Every structure is written in C-alpha cells, then in structure tokens.
Amino acid sequence: MARILLVDDDASLLEVLALAFQEAGHATLSARDGTAALALVRKERPEAVVCDVNMPGLDGFSLCRRLREQGDAVPLILLTSRDSEIDETLGLDLGADDYIAKPFSMRVLLARVAALLRRDALRRKAEAEPAPIESGPLKLSPDRLEVLFHGRHVAVTVTEFRLLEALVRRPDLVLSRARLLSIVRGDDTVVVDRIVDTYVRRLRRKLEQVDPTFDRIETVIGAGYRFRAFRG
C-alpha cells in the first residue's frame, strides 16, 4: 500500500479520486491547493503526487517547479483540462513524470501511478548496489537514480533516468518511441509518443549544461533514437 497525495480544488473530484485509489489498495492524502500540497509533501512524504494544473494560488505547474527546485523527486502526475502540446511540454519541462488530460480514464490513471510506484519500489528494495552503467565520462547508478557526467551530478527525474538508462544499455541500437515508452513506463497504456521527444530534449539540455558538445543521443528520422557509445 502506498500513500498518494491528491491535489485538486474540485472537492467532488477529490472524493472520486480518493475512493478509486483507496479501492485500489492505497492510502490517500488530499489538498485543495498547491500551498497545502507542498506542506503535506514535506510533512508526510507521500510515495506519489497526482495534481491538477488549474488551481488558485499555487497551481500545479508551480508546485512541480517548487518540488524539483528543492531536490524532491517524488513521482508526480499532472492533470489538466487544457489538452494542448504546449501545456504538456511545459509540465514535463518542469519535471513532472507524466501528464494526463481531463476527462481521463481512471483505469489509465491508476495504471500510470502503479507503474511509477513499481519502479520506485524496485529501486528501494534492491538488496545490493548494482554495478553502475558506464559509457566514457557518463556514469549511471540505477539504485540511486544518479547520473554523473564528467564527474558532475546531473539532476534527473525517475522517467528521465529510465529513458537514458534504456538508451545507454543498448548502445548504437535504434529504439522506437513506442519501445522506449514501453521500457520507461513498464505498462501497456496508450500515450502520445511525442512525450519521448520532450524527455529526450530535456536530457540533452541537462547533459549539454555539463558539456556543450554532447551529441550522443541521436534522432533517427522516422525510426526513433539511439545512443552513440563513447569510444576509447
């Protein structure tokens, strides 16, 4: 059983969400705005956050930004009635792990949260530290979800780490967006695969902040992405 923080200014929707998650075996915490949610995250340390974007005061985007700026990597899914690529990209750029437009299927939401929780549980329950994944100056530590590039720490979300790990573990192989989503999410829910483009763009930007010449994640037009291994 995991504790899920539900954040929405719509009291009726909060009740529906709480009931669905409780029936799925989870404990729930609720907040009506981002300020209250931020305090609950700090105090209660939930395993995941499901947050509406459109709220008075501290909205979902701002809550996500605050958490990531504070170094909190709690899995976070944004809900919004504004179904646009700009909003989706903004949410992911701020560090959200997923994005679902209203109206949504409760089954899909539960599946997305379950996938995030499974990945986090596997990491926390690992008895021994697995060997790091290395390619030249790039080093990934799966148990700590830590990325080091030229000896410098690169802050990434769970989803970003899994995507980079999938590419680095399969050097020089072309992976389709659908295949990458399958590896990263660990479920079979249907999503728009352009989300992968956003994740890749974020990873490139973060690695380029360490080394502006970084160009190892290649776009293969019409096919997907591949990681060119460091040689020598």
mmCIF file with all atom_site columns, C-alpha atoms in Angstrom, residues 12-218:
data_model
loop_
_atom_site.group_PDB
_atom_site.id
_atom_site.type_symbol
_atom_site.label_atom_id
_atom_site.label_alt_id
_atom_site.label_comp_id
_atom_site.label_asym_id
_atom_site.label_entity_id
_atom_site.label_seq_id
_atom_site.pdbx_PDB_ins_code
_atom_site.Cartn_x
_atom_site.Cartn_y
_atom_site.Cartn_z
_atom_site.occupancy
_atom_site.B_iso_or_equiv
_atom_site.pdbx_formal_charge
_atom_site.auth_seq_id
_atom_site.auth_comp_id
_atom_site.auth_asym_id
_atom_site.auth_atom_id
_atom_site.pdbx_PDB_model_num
ATOM 1   C CA . SER A 1 12  ? -16.125 16.348 -5.698  1.00 0.00 ? 12  SER A CA 1
ATOM 2   C CA . LEU A 1 13  ? -13.276 15.181 -7.952  1.00 0.00 ? 13  LEU A CA 1
ATOM 3   C CA . LEU A 1 14  ? -11.035 14.757 -4.922  1.00 0.00 ? 14  LEU A CA 1
ATOM 4   C CA . GLU A 1 15  ? -13.627 12.431 -3.390  1.00 0.00 ? 15  GLU A CA 1
ATOM 5   C CA . VAL A 1 16  ? -13.858 10.375 -6.586  1.00 0.00 ? 16  VAL A CA 1
ATOM 6   C CA . LEU A 1 17  ? -10.077 10.116 -6.882  1.00 0.00 ? 17  LEU A CA 1
ATOM 7   C CA . ALA A 1 18  ? -9.670  9.188  -3.226  1.00 0.00 ? 18  ALA A CA 1
ATOM 8   C CA . LEU A 1 19  ? -12.289 6.446  -3.498  1.00 0.00 ? 19  LEU A CA 1
ATOM 9   C CA . ALA A 1 20  ? -10.663 4.994  -6.634  1.00 0.00 ? 20  ALA A CA 1
ATOM 10  C CA . PHE A 1 21  ? -7.185  4.927  -5.108  1.00 0.00 ? 21  PHE A CA 1
ATOM 11  C CA . GLN A 1 22  ? -8.446  3.511  -1.820  1.00 0.00 ? 22  GLN A CA 1
ATOM 12  C CA . GLU A 1 23  ? -10.296 0.745  -3.661  1.00 0.00 ? 23  GLU A CA 1
ATOM 13  C CA . ALA A 1 24  ? -7.005  0.008  -5.443  1.00 0.00 ? 24  ALA A CA 1
ATOM 14  C CA . GLY A 1 25  ? -5.386  -0.523 -2.039  1.00 0.00 ? 25  GLY A CA 1
ATOM 15  C CA . HIS A 1 26  ? -3.704  2.821  -1.462  1.00 0.00 ? 26  HIS A CA 1
ATOM 16  C CA . ALA A 1 27  ? -3.915  5.315  1.369   1.00 0.00 ? 27  ALA A CA 1
ATOM 17  C CA . THR A 1 28  ? -4.666  8.870  0.279   1.00 0.00 ? 28  THR A CA 1
ATOM 18  C CA . LEU A 1 29  ? -3.918  12.399 1.394   1.00 0.00 ? 29  LEU A CA 1
ATOM 19  C CA . SER A 1 30  ? -5.815  15.366 -0.038  1.00 0.00 ? 30  SER A CA 1
ATOM 20  C CA . ALA A 1 31  ? -5.106  19.045 -0.600  1.00 0.00 ? 31  ALA A CA 1
ATOM 21  C CA . ARG A 1 32  ? -7.220  21.763 -2.227  1.00 0.00 ? 32  ARG A CA 1
ATOM 22  C CA . ASP A 1 33  ? -4.312  23.913 -3.436  1.00 0.00 ? 33  ASP A CA 1
ATOM 23  C CA . GLY A 1 34  ? -0.605  23.808 -4.158  1.00 0.00 ? 34  GLY A CA 1
ATOM 24  C CA . THR A 1 35  ? 0.458   25.531 -0.956  1.00 0.00 ? 35  THR A CA 1
ATOM 25  C CA . ALA A 1 36  ? -1.252  22.930 1.228   1.00 0.00 ? 36  ALA A CA 1
ATOM 26  C CA . ALA A 1 37  ? 0.120   20.165 -1.011  1.00 0.00 ? 37  ALA A CA 1
ATOM 27  C CA . LEU A 1 38  ? 3.682   21.447 -0.637  1.00 0.00 ? 38  LEU A CA 1
ATOM 28  C CA . ALA A 1 39  ? 3.353   21.341 3.149   1.00 0.00 ? 39  ALA A CA 1
ATOM 29  C CA . LEU A 1 40  ? 1.953   17.790 3.033   1.00 0.00 ? 40  LEU A CA 1
ATOM 30  C CA . VAL A 1 41  ? 4.780   16.560 0.812   1.00 0.00 ? 41  VAL A CA 1
ATOM 31  C CA . ARG A 1 42  ? 7.319   17.894 3.297   1.00 0.00 ? 42  ARG A CA 1
ATOM 32  C CA . LYS A 1 43  ? 5.493   16.510 6.336   1.00 0.00 ? 43  LYS A CA 1
ATOM 33  C CA . GLU A 1 44  ? 4.001   13.193 5.160   1.00 0.00 ? 44  GLU A CA 1
ATOM 34  C CA . ARG A 1 45  ? 6.436   12.157 2.379   1.00 0.00 ? 45  ARG A CA 1
ATOM 35  C CA . PRO A 1 46  ? 3.865   10.501 0.070   1.00 0.00 ? 46  PRO A CA 1
ATOM 36  C CA . GLU A 1 47  ? 5.054   7.932  -2.468  1.00 0.00 ? 47  GLU A CA 1
ATOM 37  C CA . ALA A 1 48  ? 3.406   9.799  -5.380  1.00 0.00 ? 48  ALA A CA 1
ATOM 38  C CA . VAL A 1 49  ? 1.510   13.012 -6.148  1.00 0.00 ? 49  VAL A CA 1
ATOM 39  C CA . VAL A 1 50  ? -1.444  13.401 -8.525  1.00 0.00 ? 50  VAL A CA 1
ATOM 40  C CA . CYS A 1 51  ? -2.034  17.117 -9.044  1.00 0.00 ? 51  CYS A CA 1
ATOM 41  C CA . ASP A 1 52  ? -4.413  19.287 -11.043 1.00 0.00 ? 52  ASP A CA 1
ATOM 42  C CA . VAL A 1 53  ? -2.786  22.079 -13.029 1.00 0.00 ? 53  VAL A CA 1
ATOM 43  C CA . ASN A 1 54  ? -5.514  24.731 -12.801 1.00 0.00 ? 54  ASN A CA 1
ATOM 44  C CA . MET A 1 55  ? -5.817  25.826 -9.171  1.00 0.00 ? 55  MET A CA 1
ATOM 45  C CA . PRO A 1 56  ? -5.951  29.226 -7.497  1.00 0.00 ? 56  PRO A CA 1
ATOM 46  C CA . GLY A 1 57  ? -2.815  30.417 -5.763  1.00 0.00 ? 57  GLY A CA 1
ATOM 47  C CA . LEU A 1 58  ? -0.003  27.926 -6.232  1.00 0.00 ? 58  LEU A CA 1
ATOM 48  C CA . ASP A 1 59  ? -1.041  25.940 -9.330  1.00 0.00 ? 59  ASP A CA 1
ATOM 49  C CA . GLY A 1 60  ? 0.158   22.514 -10.426 1.00 0.00 ? 60  GLY A CA 1
ATOM 50  C CA . PHE A 1 61  ? 2.990   23.833 -12.597 1.00 0.00 ? 61  PHE A CA 1
ATOM 51  C CA . SER A 1 62  ? 4.273   25.998 -9.735  1.00 0.00 ? 62  SER A CA 1
ATOM 52  C CA . LEU A 1 63  ? 4.011   23.126 -7.251  1.00 0.00 ? 63  LEU A CA 1
ATOM 53  C CA . CYS A 1 64  ? 6.036   20.907 -9.582  1.00 0.00 ? 64  CYS A CA 1
ATOM 54  C CA . ARG A 1 65  ? 8.651   23.624 -10.033 1.00 0.00 ? 65  ARG A CA 1
ATOM 55  C CA . ARG A 1 66  ? 8.969   24.192 -6.278  1.00 0.00 ? 66  ARG A CA 1
ATOM 56  C CA . LEU A 1 67  ? 9.426   20.490 -5.554  1.00 0.00 ? 67  LEU A CA 1
ATOM 57  C CA . ARG A 1 68  ? 12.082  19.982 -8.218  1.00 0.00 ? 68  ARG A CA 1
ATOM 58  C CA . GLU A 1 69  ? 13.947  23.146 -7.216  1.00 0.00 ? 69  GLU A CA 1
ATOM 59  C CA . GLN A 1 70  ? 14.099  21.749 -3.683  1.00 0.00 ? 70  GLN A CA 1
ATOM 60  C CA . GLY A 1 71  ? 15.541  18.477 -4.998  1.00 0.00 ? 71  GLY A CA 1
ATOM 61  C CA . ASP A 1 72  ? 12.385  16.455 -4.266  1.00 0.00 ? 72  ASP A CA 1
ATOM 62  C CA . ALA A 1 73  ? 11.998  13.725 -6.905  1.00 0.00 ? 73  ALA A CA 1
ATOM 63  C CA . VAL A 1 74  ? 8.641   12.363 -5.671  1.00 0.00 ? 74  VAL A CA 1
ATOM 64  C CA . PRO A 1 75  ? 6.815   10.855 -8.694  1.00 0.00 ? 75  PRO A CA 1
ATOM 65  C CA . LEU A 1 76  ? 4.303   13.455 -9.891  1.00 0.00 ? 76  LEU A CA 1
ATOM 66  C CA . ILE A 1 77  ? 1.482   13.253 -12.422 1.00 0.00 ? 77  ILE A CA 1
ATOM 67  C CA . LEU A 1 78  ? -0.242  16.416 -13.642 1.00 0.00 ? 78  LEU A CA 1
ATOM 68  C CA . LEU A 1 79  ? -3.953  16.523 -14.523 1.00 0.00 ? 79  LEU A CA 1
ATOM 69  C CA . THR A 1 80  ? -5.343  19.274 -16.728 1.00 0.00 ? 80  THR A CA 1
ATOM 70  C CA . SER A 1 81  ? -8.388  20.192 -18.769 1.00 0.00 ? 81  SER A CA 1
ATOM 71  C CA . ARG A 1 82  ? -6.166  22.152 -21.155 1.00 0.00 ? 82  ARG A CA 1
ATOM 72  C CA . ASP A 1 83  ? -5.291  19.472 -23.702 1.00 0.00 ? 83  ASP A CA 1
ATOM 73  C CA . SER A 1 84  ? -2.506  21.207 -25.599 1.00 0.00 ? 84  SER A CA 1
ATOM 74  C CA . GLU A 1 85  ? 1.023   20.222 -26.536 1.00 0.00 ? 85  GLU A CA 1
ATOM 75  C CA . ILE A 1 86  ? 2.364   23.488 -25.064 1.00 0.00 ? 86  ILE A CA 1
ATOM 76  C CA . ASP A 1 87  ? 0.916   22.719 -21.623 1.00 0.00 ? 87  ASP A CA 1
ATOM 77  C CA . GLU A 1 88  ? 2.116   19.131 -21.822 1.00 0.00 ? 88  GLU A CA 1
ATOM 78  C CA . THR A 1 89  ? 5.624   20.190 -22.738 1.00 0.00 ? 89  THR A CA 1
ATOM 79  C CA . LEU A 1 90  ? 5.709   22.843 -20.010 1.00 0.00 ? 90  LEU A CA 1
ATOM 80  C CA . GLY A 1 91  ? 4.672   20.340 -17.360 1.00 0.00 ? 91  GLY A CA 1
ATOM 81  C CA . LEU A 1 92  ? 7.292   17.830 -18.418 1.00 0.00 ? 92  LEU A CA 1
ATOM 82  C CA . ASP A 1 93  ? 9.965   20.503 -18.705 1.00 0.00 ? 93  ASP A CA 1
ATOM 83  C CA . LEU A 1 94  ? 9.251   21.488 -15.105 1.00 0.00 ? 94  LEU A CA 1
ATOM 84  C CA . GLY A 1 95  ? 9.987   17.919 -14.011 1.00 0.00 ? 95  GLY A CA 1
ATOM 85  C CA . ALA A 1 96  ? 6.605   16.151 -13.949 1.00 0.00 ? 96  ALA A CA 1
ATOM 86  C CA . ASP A 1 97  ? 6.828   12.399 -14.599 1.00 0.00 ? 97  ASP A CA 1
ATOM 87  C CA . ASP A 1 98  ? 3.567   12.210 -16.505 1.00 0.00 ? 98  ASP A CA 1
ATOM 88  C CA . TYR A 1 99  ? 0.687   14.298 -17.832 1.00 0.00 ? 99  TYR A CA 1
ATOM 89  C CA . ILE A 1 100 ? -2.962  13.304 -18.289 1.00 0.00 ? 100 ILE A CA 1
ATOM 90  C CA . ALA A 1 101 ? -5.679  15.467 -19.878 1.00 0.00 ? 101 ALA A CA 1
ATOM 91  C CA . LYS A 1 102 ? -9.220  15.609 -18.497 1.00 0.00 ? 102 LYS A CA 1
ATOM 92  C CA . PRO A 1 103 ? -11.521 13.845 -18.948 1.00 0.00 ? 103 PRO A CA 1
ATOM 93  C CA . PHE A 1 104 ? -9.406  10.771 -18.319 1.00 0.00 ? 104 PHE A CA 1
ATOM 94  C CA . SER A 1 105 ? -9.860  7.077  -17.692 1.00 0.00 ? 105 SER A CA 1
ATOM 95  C CA . MET A 1 106 ? -9.480  6.220  -14.018 1.00 0.00 ? 106 MET A CA 1
ATOM 96  C CA . ARG A 1 107 ? -8.019  2.877  -15.066 1.00 0.00 ? 107 ARG A CA 1
ATOM 97  C CA . VAL A 1 108 ? -5.282  4.644  -17.038 1.00 0.00 ? 108 VAL A CA 1
ATOM 98  C CA . LEU A 1 109 ? -4.503  6.995  -14.151 1.00 0.00 ? 109 LEU A CA 1
ATOM 99  C CA . LEU A 1 110 ? -4.237  4.094  -11.713 1.00 0.00 ? 110 LEU A CA 1
ATOM 100 C CA . ALA A 1 111 ? -2.016  2.199  -14.157 1.00 0.00 ? 111 ALA A CA 1
ATOM 101 C CA . ARG A 1 112 ? 0.312   5.163  -14.617 1.00 0.00 ? 112 ARG A CA 1
ATOM 102 C CA . VAL A 1 113 ? 0.659   5.668  -10.860 1.00 0.00 ? 113 VAL A CA 1
ATOM 103 C CA . ALA A 1 114 ? 1.166   1.929  -10.321 1.00 0.00 ? 114 ALA A CA 1
ATOM 104 C CA . ALA A 1 115 ? 3.970   1.888  -12.905 1.00 0.00 ? 115 ALA A CA 1
ATOM 105 C CA . LEU A 1 116 ? 5.758   4.770  -11.193 1.00 0.00 ? 116 LEU A CA 1
ATOM 106 C CA . LEU A 1 117 ? 5.375   3.084  -7.811  1.00 0.00 ? 117 LEU A CA 1
ATOM 107 C CA . ARG A 1 118 ? 6.701   -0.240 -9.123  1.00 0.00 ? 118 ARG A CA 1
ATOM 108 C CA . ARG A 1 119 ? 9.855   1.354  -10.464 1.00 0.00 ? 119 ARG A CA 1
ATOM 109 C CA . ASP A 1 120 ? 10.436  3.220  -7.218  1.00 0.00 ? 120 ASP A CA 1
ATOM 110 C CA . ALA A 1 121 ? 9.776   0.106  -5.119  1.00 0.00 ? 121 ALA A CA 1
ATOM 111 C CA . LEU A 1 122 ? 12.234  -1.978 -7.133  1.00 0.00 ? 122 LEU A CA 1
ATOM 112 C CA . ARG A 1 123 ? 14.888  0.652  -6.593  1.00 0.00 ? 123 ARG A CA 1
ATOM 113 C CA . ARG A 1 124 ? 14.276  0.938  -2.839  1.00 0.00 ? 124 ARG A CA 1
ATOM 114 C CA . LYS A 1 125 ? 14.079  -2.809 -2.259  1.00 0.00 ? 125 LYS A CA 1
ATOM 115 C CA . ALA A 1 126 ? 17.305  -3.617 -4.054  1.00 0.00 ? 126 ALA A CA 1
ATOM 116 C CA . GLU A 1 127 ? 19.475  -5.522 -1.557  1.00 0.00 ? 127 GLU A CA 1
ATOM 117 C CA . ALA A 1 128 ? 22.777  -4.881 -3.256  1.00 0.00 ? 128 ALA A CA 1
ATOM 118 C CA . GLU A 1 129 ? 24.025  -1.934 -5.200  1.00 0.00 ? 129 GLU A CA 1
ATOM 119 C CA . PRO A 1 130 ? 24.088  -2.924 -8.883  1.00 0.00 ? 130 PRO A CA 1
ATOM 120 C CA . ALA A 1 131 ? 27.129  -2.178 -10.941 1.00 0.00 ? 131 ALA A CA 1
ATOM 121 C CA . PRO A 1 132 ? 26.997  1.291  -12.476 1.00 0.00 ? 132 PRO A CA 1
ATOM 122 C CA . ILE A 1 133 ? 26.373  1.640  -16.189 1.00 0.00 ? 133 ILE A CA 1
ATOM 123 C CA . GLU A 1 134 ? 29.259  3.466  -17.812 1.00 0.00 ? 134 GLU A CA 1
ATOM 124 C CA . SER A 1 135 ? 29.994  4.875  -21.242 1.00 0.00 ? 135 SER A CA 1
ATOM 125 C CA . GLY A 1 136 ? 33.046  7.111  -21.373 1.00 0.00 ? 136 GLY A CA 1
ATOM 126 C CA . PRO A 1 137 ? 32.513  10.049 -18.991 1.00 0.00 ? 137 PRO A CA 1
ATOM 127 C CA . LEU A 1 138 ? 28.844  9.114  -18.457 1.00 0.00 ? 138 LEU A CA 1
ATOM 128 C CA . LYS A 1 139 ? 28.031  7.011  -15.388 1.00 0.00 ? 139 LYS A CA 1
ATOM 129 C CA . LEU A 1 140 ? 24.565  5.850  -14.295 1.00 0.00 ? 140 LEU A CA 1
ATOM 130 C CA . SER A 1 141 ? 23.787  4.355  -10.864 1.00 0.00 ? 141 SER A CA 1
ATOM 131 C CA . PRO A 1 142 ? 20.411  2.558  -11.144 1.00 0.00 ? 142 PRO A CA 1
ATOM 132 C CA . ASP A 1 143 ? 19.883  2.053  -7.414  1.00 0.00 ? 143 ASP A CA 1
ATOM 133 C CA . ARG A 1 144 ? 20.297  5.751  -6.646  1.00 0.00 ? 144 ARG A CA 1
ATOM 134 C CA . LEU A 1 145 ? 18.856  7.039  -9.932  1.00 0.00 ? 145 LEU A CA 1
ATOM 135 C CA . GLU A 1 146 ? 22.043  9.084  -10.161 1.00 0.00 ? 146 GLU A CA 1
ATOM 136 C CA . VAL A 1 147 ? 23.681  10.400 -13.307 1.00 0.00 ? 147 VAL A CA 1
ATOM 137 C CA . LEU A 1 148 ? 27.289  11.594 -13.350 1.00 0.00 ? 148 LEU A CA 1
ATOM 138 C CA . PHE A 1 149 ? 28.759  13.214 -16.453 1.00 0.00 ? 149 PHE A CA 1
ATOM 139 C CA . HIS A 1 150 ? 32.430  14.202 -16.436 1.00 0.00 ? 150 HIS A CA 1
ATOM 140 C CA . GLY A 1 151 ? 32.251  13.703 -12.677 1.00 0.00 ? 151 GLY A CA 1
ATOM 141 C CA . ARG A 1 152 ? 29.411  16.190 -12.245 1.00 0.00 ? 152 ARG A CA 1
ATOM 142 C CA . HIS A 1 153 ? 25.983  15.273 -10.891 1.00 0.00 ? 153 HIS A CA 1
ATOM 143 C CA . VAL A 1 154 ? 23.114  15.723 -13.353 1.00 0.00 ? 154 VAL A CA 1
ATOM 144 C CA . ALA A 1 155 ? 19.699  16.080 -11.691 1.00 0.00 ? 155 ALA A CA 1
ATOM 145 C CA . VAL A 1 156 ? 17.093  13.927 -13.458 1.00 0.00 ? 156 VAL A CA 1
ATOM 146 C CA . THR A 1 157 ? 13.601  12.639 -12.730 1.00 0.00 ? 157 THR A CA 1
ATOM 147 C CA . VAL A 1 158 ? 12.765  8.927  -12.496 1.00 0.00 ? 158 VAL A CA 1
ATOM 148 C CA . THR A 1 159 ? 11.391  8.904  -16.036 1.00 0.00 ? 159 THR A CA 1
ATOM 149 C CA . GLU A 1 160 ? 14.369  10.770 -17.469 1.00 0.00 ? 160 GLU A CA 1
ATOM 150 C CA . PHE A 1 161 ? 16.765  8.339  -15.778 1.00 0.00 ? 161 PHE A CA 1
ATOM 151 C CA . ARG A 1 162 ? 14.931  5.277  -17.137 1.00 0.00 ? 162 ARG A CA 1
ATOM 152 C CA . LEU A 1 163 ? 14.962  6.701  -20.649 1.00 0.00 ? 163 LEU A CA 1
ATOM 153 C CA . LEU A 1 164 ? 18.682  7.474  -20.534 1.00 0.00 ? 164 LEU A CA 1
ATOM 154 C CA . GLU A 1 165 ? 19.360  4.057  -18.995 1.00 0.00 ? 165 GLU A CA 1
ATOM 155 C CA . ALA A 1 166 ? 17.398  2.338  -21.792 1.00 0.00 ? 166 ALA A CA 1
ATOM 156 C CA . LEU A 1 167 ? 19.492  4.096  -24.429 1.00 0.00 ? 167 LEU A CA 1
ATOM 157 C CA . VAL A 1 168 ? 22.894  3.662  -22.754 1.00 0.00 ? 168 VAL A CA 1
ATOM 158 C CA . ARG A 1 169 ? 22.283  -0.051 -22.083 1.00 0.00 ? 169 ARG A CA 1
ATOM 159 C CA . ARG A 1 170 ? 21.694  -0.545 -25.829 1.00 0.00 ? 170 ARG A CA 1
ATOM 160 C CA . PRO A 1 171 ? 24.487  1.465  -27.470 1.00 0.00 ? 171 PRO A CA 1
ATOM 161 C CA . ASP A 1 172 ? 24.188  2.127  -31.199 1.00 0.00 ? 172 ASP A CA 1
ATOM 162 C CA . LEU A 1 173 ? 20.788  0.397  -31.420 1.00 0.00 ? 173 LEU A CA 1
ATOM 163 C CA . VAL A 1 174 ? 17.840  2.375  -32.769 1.00 0.00 ? 174 VAL A CA 1
ATOM 164 C CA . LEU A 1 175 ? 14.908  2.314  -30.339 1.00 0.00 ? 175 LEU A CA 1
ATOM 165 C CA . SER A 1 176 ? 11.497  3.454  -31.491 1.00 0.00 ? 176 SER A CA 1
ATOM 166 C CA . ARG A 1 177 ? 9.484   5.900  -29.405 1.00 0.00 ? 177 ARG A CA 1
ATOM 167 C CA . ALA A 1 178 ? 6.966   3.148  -28.660 1.00 0.00 ? 178 ALA A CA 1
ATOM 168 C CA . ARG A 1 179 ? 9.731   0.806  -27.484 1.00 0.00 ? 179 ARG A CA 1
ATOM 169 C CA . LEU A 1 180 ? 11.255  3.489  -25.282 1.00 0.00 ? 180 LEU A CA 1
ATOM 170 C CA . LEU A 1 181 ? 7.864   4.253  -23.727 1.00 0.00 ? 181 LEU A CA 1
ATOM 171 C CA . SER A 1 182 ? 7.344   0.555  -23.024 1.00 0.00 ? 182 SER A CA 1
ATOM 172 C CA . ILE A 1 183 ? 10.724  0.286  -21.284 1.00 0.00 ? 183 ILE A CA 1
ATOM 173 C CA . VAL A 1 184 ? 10.364  3.526  -19.344 1.00 0.00 ? 184 VAL A CA 1
ATOM 174 C CA . ARG A 1 185 ? 6.752   3.180  -18.186 1.00 0.00 ? 185 ARG A CA 1
ATOM 175 C CA . GLY A 1 186 ? 6.612   -0.538 -17.561 1.00 0.00 ? 186 GLY A CA 1
ATOM 176 C CA . ASP A 1 187 ? 2.961   -0.741 -18.628 1.00 0.00 ? 187 ASP A CA 1
ATOM 177 C CA . ASP A 1 188 ? 0.899   -1.007 -21.797 1.00 0.00 ? 188 ASP A CA 1
ATOM 178 C CA . THR A 1 189 ? -1.214  2.123  -21.507 1.00 0.00 ? 189 THR A CA 1
ATOM 179 C CA . VAL A 1 190 ? -1.609  4.100  -24.707 1.00 0.00 ? 190 VAL A CA 1
ATOM 180 C CA . VAL A 1 191 ? 0.031   7.522  -24.727 1.00 0.00 ? 191 VAL A CA 1
ATOM 181 C CA . VAL A 1 192 ? 1.131   10.045 -27.320 1.00 0.00 ? 192 VAL A CA 1
ATOM 182 C CA . ASP A 1 193 ? 4.672   9.044  -28.187 1.00 0.00 ? 193 ASP A CA 1
ATOM 183 C CA . ARG A 1 194 ? 5.758   12.657 -28.750 1.00 0.00 ? 194 ARG A CA 1
ATOM 184 C CA . ILE A 1 195 ? 6.281   12.676 -24.978 1.00 0.00 ? 195 ILE A CA 1
ATOM 185 C CA . VAL A 1 196 ? 9.549   10.842 -25.702 1.00 0.00 ? 196 VAL A CA 1
ATOM 186 C CA . ASP A 1 197 ? 10.717  13.834 -27.733 1.00 0.00 ? 197 ASP A CA 1
ATOM 187 C CA . THR A 1 198 ? 10.200  16.063 -24.708 1.00 0.00 ? 198 THR A CA 1
ATOM 188 C CA . TYR A 1 199 ? 12.108  13.694 -22.422 1.00 0.00 ? 199 TYR A CA 1
ATOM 189 C CA . VAL A 1 200 ? 14.991  13.480 -24.906 1.00 0.00 ? 200 VAL A CA 1
ATOM 190 C CA . ARG A 1 201 ? 15.113  17.243 -25.298 1.00 0.00 ? 201 ARG A CA 1
ATOM 191 C CA . ARG A 1 202 ? 15.309  17.675 -21.530 1.00 0.00 ? 202 ARG A CA 1
ATOM 192 C CA . LEU A 1 203 ? 18.085  15.086 -21.213 1.00 0.00 ? 203 LEU A CA 1
ATOM 193 C CA . ARG A 1 204 ? 20.106  16.666 -23.993 1.00 0.00 ? 204 ARG A CA 1
ATOM 194 C CA . ARG A 1 205 ? 19.769  20.097 -22.409 1.00 0.00 ? 205 ARG A CA 1
ATOM 195 C CA . LYS A 1 206 ? 20.888  18.851 -18.995 1.00 0.00 ? 206 LYS A CA 1
ATOM 196 C CA . LEU A 1 207 ? 23.908  16.978 -20.377 1.00 0.00 ? 207 LEU A CA 1
ATOM 197 C CA . GLU A 1 208 ? 24.847  19.931 -22.593 1.00 0.00 ? 208 GLU A CA 1
ATOM 198 C CA . GLN A 1 209 ? 24.985  22.101 -19.480 1.00 0.00 ? 209 GLN A CA 1
ATOM 199 C CA . VAL A 1 210 ? 27.954  19.972 -18.413 1.00 0.00 ? 210 VAL A CA 1
ATOM 200 C CA . ASP A 1 211 ? 29.475  19.544 -21.879 1.00 0.00 ? 211 ASP A CA 1
ATOM 201 C CA . PRO A 1 212 ? 28.124  21.831 -24.654 1.00 0.00 ? 212 PRO A CA 1
ATOM 202 C CA . THR A 1 213 ? 29.495  19.423 -27.289 1.00 0.00 ? 213 THR A CA 1
ATOM 203 C CA . PHE A 1 214 ? 27.375  16.486 -26.070 1.00 0.00 ? 214 PHE A CA 1
ATOM 204 C CA . ASP A 1 215 ? 25.695  14.902 -29.101 1.00 0.00 ? 215 ASP A CA 1
ATOM 205 C CA . ARG A 1 216 ? 25.450  11.216 -28.212 1.00 0.00 ? 216 ARG A CA 1
ATOM 206 C CA . ILE A 1 217 ? 21.645  10.911 -28.267 1.00 0.00 ? 217 ILE A CA 1
ATOM 207 C CA . GLU A 1 218 ? 20.851  10.860 -31.973 1.00 0.00 ? 218 GLU A CA 1
#
